[in-house]
Structures are given as C-alpha cells and as structure tokens.
mmCIF file with all atom_site columns, C-alpha atoms in Angstrom:
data_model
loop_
_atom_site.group_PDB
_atom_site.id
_atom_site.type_symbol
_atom_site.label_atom_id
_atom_site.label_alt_id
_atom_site.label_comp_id
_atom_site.label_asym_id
_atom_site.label_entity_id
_atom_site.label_seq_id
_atom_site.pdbx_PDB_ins_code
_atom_site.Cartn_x
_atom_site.Cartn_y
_atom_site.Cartn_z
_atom_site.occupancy
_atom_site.B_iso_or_equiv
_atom_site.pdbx_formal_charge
_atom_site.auth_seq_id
_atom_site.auth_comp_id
_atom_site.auth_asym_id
_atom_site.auth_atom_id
_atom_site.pdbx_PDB_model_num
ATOM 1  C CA . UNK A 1 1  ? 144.447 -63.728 25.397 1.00 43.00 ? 2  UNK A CA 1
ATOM 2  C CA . UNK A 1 2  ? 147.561 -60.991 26.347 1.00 46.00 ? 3  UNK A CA 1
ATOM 3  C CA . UNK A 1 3  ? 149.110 -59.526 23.334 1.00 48.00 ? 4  UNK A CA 1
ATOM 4  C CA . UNK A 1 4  ? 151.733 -58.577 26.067 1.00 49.00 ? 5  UNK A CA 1
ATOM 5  C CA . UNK A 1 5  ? 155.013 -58.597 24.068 1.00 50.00 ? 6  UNK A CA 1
ATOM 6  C CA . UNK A 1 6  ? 153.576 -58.115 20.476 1.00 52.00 ? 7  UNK A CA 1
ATOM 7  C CA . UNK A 1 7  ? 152.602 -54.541 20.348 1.00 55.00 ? 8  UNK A CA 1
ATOM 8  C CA . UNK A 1 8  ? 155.432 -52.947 21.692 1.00 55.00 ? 9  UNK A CA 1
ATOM 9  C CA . UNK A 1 9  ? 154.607 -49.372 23.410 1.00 51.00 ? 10 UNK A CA 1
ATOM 10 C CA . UNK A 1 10 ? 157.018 -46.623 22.103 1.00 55.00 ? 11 UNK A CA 1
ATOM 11 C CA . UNK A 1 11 ? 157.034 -44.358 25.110 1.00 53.00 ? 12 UNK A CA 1
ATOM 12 C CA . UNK A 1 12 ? 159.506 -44.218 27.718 1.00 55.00 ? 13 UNK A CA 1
ATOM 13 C CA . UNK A 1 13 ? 162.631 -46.950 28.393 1.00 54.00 ? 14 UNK A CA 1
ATOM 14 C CA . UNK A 1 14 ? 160.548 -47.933 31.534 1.00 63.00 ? 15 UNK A CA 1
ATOM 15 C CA . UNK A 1 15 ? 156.965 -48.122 30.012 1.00 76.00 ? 16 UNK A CA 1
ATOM 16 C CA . UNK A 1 16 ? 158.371 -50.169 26.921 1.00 78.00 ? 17 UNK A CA 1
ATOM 17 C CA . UNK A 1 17 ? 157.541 -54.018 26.433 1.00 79.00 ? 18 UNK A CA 1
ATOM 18 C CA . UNK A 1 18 ? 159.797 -55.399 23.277 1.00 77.00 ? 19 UNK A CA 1
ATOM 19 C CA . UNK A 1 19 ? 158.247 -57.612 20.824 1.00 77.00 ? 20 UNK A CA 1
ATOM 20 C CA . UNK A 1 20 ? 158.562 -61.382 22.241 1.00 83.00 ? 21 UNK A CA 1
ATOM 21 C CA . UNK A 1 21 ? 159.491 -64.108 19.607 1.00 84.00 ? 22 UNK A CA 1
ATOM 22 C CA . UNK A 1 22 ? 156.702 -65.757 17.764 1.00 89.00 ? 23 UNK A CA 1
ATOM 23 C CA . UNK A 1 23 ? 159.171 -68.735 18.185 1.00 88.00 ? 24 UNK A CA 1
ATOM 24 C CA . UNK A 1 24 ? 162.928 -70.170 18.690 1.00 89.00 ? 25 UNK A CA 1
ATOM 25 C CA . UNK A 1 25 ? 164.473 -72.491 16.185 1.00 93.00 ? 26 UNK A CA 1
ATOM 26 C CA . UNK A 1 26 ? 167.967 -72.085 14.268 1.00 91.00 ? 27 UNK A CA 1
ATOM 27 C CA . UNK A 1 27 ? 166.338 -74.185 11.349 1.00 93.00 ? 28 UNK A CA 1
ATOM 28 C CA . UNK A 1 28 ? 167.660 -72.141 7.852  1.00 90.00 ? 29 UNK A CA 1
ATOM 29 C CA . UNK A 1 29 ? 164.485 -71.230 5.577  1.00 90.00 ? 30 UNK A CA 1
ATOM 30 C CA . UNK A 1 30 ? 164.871 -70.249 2.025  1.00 92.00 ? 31 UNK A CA 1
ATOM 31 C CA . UNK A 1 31 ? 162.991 -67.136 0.749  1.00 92.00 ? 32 UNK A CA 1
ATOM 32 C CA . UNK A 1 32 ? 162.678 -65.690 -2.726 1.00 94.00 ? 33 UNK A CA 1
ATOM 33 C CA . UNK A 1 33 ? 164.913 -62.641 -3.742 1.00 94.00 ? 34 UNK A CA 1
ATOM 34 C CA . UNK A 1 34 ? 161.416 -61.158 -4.813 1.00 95.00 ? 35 UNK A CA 1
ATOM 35 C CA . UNK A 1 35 ? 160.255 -61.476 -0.999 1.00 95.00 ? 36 UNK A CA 1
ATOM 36 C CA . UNK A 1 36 ? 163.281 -60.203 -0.022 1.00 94.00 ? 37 UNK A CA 1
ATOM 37 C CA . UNK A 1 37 ? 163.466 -57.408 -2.240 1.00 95.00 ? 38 UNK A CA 1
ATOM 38 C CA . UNK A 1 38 ? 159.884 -56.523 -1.150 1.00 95.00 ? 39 UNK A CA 1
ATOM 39 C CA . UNK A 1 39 ? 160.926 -56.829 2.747  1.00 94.00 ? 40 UNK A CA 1
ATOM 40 C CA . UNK A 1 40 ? 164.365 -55.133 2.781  1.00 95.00 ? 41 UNK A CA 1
ATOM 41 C CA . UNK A 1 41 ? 162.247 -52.011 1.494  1.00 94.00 ? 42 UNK A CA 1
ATOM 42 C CA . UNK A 1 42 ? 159.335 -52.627 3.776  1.00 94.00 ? 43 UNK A CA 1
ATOM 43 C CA . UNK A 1 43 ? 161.949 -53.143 6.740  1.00 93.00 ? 44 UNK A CA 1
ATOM 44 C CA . UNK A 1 44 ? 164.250 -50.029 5.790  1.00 93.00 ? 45 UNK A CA 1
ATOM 45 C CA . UNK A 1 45 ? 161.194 -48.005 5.881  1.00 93.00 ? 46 UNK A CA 1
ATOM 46 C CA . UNK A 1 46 ? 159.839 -49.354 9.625  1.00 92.00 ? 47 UNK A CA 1
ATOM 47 C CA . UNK A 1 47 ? 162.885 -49.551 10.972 1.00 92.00 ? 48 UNK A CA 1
ATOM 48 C CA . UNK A 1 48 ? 163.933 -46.070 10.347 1.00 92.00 ? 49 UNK A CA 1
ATOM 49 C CA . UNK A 1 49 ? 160.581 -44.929 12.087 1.00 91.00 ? 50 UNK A CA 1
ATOM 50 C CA . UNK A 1 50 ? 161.007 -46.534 15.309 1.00 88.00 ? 51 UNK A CA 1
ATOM 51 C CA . UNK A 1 51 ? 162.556 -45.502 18.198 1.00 88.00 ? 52 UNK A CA 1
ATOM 52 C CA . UNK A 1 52 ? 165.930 -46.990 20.180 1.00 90.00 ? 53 UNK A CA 1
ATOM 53 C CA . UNK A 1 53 ? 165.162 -48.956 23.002 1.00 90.00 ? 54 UNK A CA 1
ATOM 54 C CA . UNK A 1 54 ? 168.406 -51.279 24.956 1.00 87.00 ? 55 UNK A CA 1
ATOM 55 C CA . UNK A 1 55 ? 165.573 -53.951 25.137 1.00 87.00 ? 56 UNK A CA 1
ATOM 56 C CA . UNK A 1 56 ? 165.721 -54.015 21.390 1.00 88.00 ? 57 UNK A CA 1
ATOM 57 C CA . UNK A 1 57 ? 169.399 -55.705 21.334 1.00 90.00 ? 58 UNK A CA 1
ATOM 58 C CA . UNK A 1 58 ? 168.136 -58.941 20.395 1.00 90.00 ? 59 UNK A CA 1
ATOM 59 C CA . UNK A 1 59 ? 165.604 -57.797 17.661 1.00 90.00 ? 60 UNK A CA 1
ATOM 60 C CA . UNK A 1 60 ? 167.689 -55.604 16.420 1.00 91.00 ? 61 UNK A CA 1
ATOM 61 C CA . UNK A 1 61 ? 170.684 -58.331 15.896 1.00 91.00 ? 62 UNK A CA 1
ATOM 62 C CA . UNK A 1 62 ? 168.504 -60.509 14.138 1.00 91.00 ? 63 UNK A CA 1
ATOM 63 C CA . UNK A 1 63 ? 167.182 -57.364 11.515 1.00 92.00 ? 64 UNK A CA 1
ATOM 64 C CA . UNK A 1 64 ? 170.742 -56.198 11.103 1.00 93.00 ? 65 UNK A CA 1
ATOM 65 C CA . UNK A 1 65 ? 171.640 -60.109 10.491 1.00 93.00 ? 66 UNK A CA 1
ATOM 66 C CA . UNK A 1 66 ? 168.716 -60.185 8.011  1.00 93.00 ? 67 UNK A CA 1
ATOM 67 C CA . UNK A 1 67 ? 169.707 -56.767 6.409  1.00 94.00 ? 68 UNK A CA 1
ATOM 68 C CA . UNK A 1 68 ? 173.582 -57.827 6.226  1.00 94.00 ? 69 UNK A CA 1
ATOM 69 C CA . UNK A 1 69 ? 172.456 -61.638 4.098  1.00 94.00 ? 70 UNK A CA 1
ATOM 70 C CA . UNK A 1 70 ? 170.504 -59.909 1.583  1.00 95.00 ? 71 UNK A CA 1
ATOM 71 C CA . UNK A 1 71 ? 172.933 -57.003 1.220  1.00 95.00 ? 72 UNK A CA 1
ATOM 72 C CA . UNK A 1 72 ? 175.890 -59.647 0.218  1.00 95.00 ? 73 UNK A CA 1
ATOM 73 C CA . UNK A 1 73 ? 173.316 -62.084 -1.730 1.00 94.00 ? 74 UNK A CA 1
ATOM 74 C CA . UNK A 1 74 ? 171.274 -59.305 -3.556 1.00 94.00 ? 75 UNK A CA 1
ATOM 75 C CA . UNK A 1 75 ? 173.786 -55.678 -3.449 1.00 95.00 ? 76 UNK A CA 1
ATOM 76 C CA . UNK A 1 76 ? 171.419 -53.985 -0.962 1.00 94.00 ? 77 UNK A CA 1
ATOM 77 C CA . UNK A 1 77 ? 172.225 -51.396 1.034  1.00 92.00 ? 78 UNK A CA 1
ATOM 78 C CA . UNK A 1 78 ? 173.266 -53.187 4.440  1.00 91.00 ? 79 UNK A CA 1
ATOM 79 C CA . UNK A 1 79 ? 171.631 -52.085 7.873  1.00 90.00 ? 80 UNK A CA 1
ATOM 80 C CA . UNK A 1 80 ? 172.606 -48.821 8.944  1.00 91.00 ? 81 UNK A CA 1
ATOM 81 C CA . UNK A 1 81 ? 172.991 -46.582 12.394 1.00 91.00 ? 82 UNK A CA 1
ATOM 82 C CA . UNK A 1 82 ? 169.300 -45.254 10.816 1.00 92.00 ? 83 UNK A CA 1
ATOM 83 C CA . UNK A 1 83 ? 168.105 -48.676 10.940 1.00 93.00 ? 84 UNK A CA 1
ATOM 84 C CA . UNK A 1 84 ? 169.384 -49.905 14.552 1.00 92.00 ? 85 UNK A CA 1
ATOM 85 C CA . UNK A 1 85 ? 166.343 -49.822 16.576 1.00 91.00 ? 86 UNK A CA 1
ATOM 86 C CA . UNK A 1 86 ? 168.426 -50.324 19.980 1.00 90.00 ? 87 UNK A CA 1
ATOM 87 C CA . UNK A 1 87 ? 171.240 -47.946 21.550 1.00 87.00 ? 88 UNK A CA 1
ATOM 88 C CA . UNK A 1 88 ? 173.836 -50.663 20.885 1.00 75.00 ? 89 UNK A CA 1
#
C-alpha cells in the first residue's frame, strides 16, 4: 500500500507531494469546544512549522476555514500569515 499523498515531503516546490484527502463530503460534524480548544493549539503550533507550498491552497483554505469558525465561536486567535501553509 502507497502512502503517496499522506506524508508530504518538505523539500523543494518540485519534489513536494501535498497531503491527499482522507475523504470528500460537505456533511457538517459537531465537535466539542474542549476538542477544539485542544486542536486550535495543536494546529497553531504545526502549522507555524511547516513550510509554504502553492500545492497547499486547498489545505490551507480548509485550516484557515477551521481556524476562522472557532475564532468567532470560541474568541481564538483567527489564522494568521504565520499559519498559511501555501504562498496564497
């Protein structure tokens, strides 16, 4: 079995595979501010790590998305320039 797409390889822009969606649905889950609270940190703290790739765009919409909901639910700190993990 490939793991081609789920361990992306931070090198150059060419040698880079982006992660690859576990799966596609627009079905709305519920999570508990608790979890939340406990992945905004973990995500902040990743995300700031990585580096910017343009093949990022569409994981990096959906963390910024993520990032946005919990900062208007919960008073987080929303997603910031330090947390884009594309160029965009």
């Amino acid at each position: 079995m490939s793991d081609q797409g789920t361990t992306p390889t931070p090198t150059t822009e060419e040698e880079y595979v982006p992660y690859v969606p576990e799966f596609v649905s627009d079905e709305p889950i519920e999570i508990s501010g608790r979890d939340m609270g406990y992945l905004i940190k973990w995500m902040r703290i990743q995300l700031t790590a990585q580096a910017k790739h343009d093949n990022n765009s569409d994981l990096c919409q959906a963390l910024t998305s993520i990032m946005r909901e919990a900062s208007e639910v919960y008073g987080s700190e929303p997603g910031t320039r330090e947390t884009c993990i594309c160029h965009g």
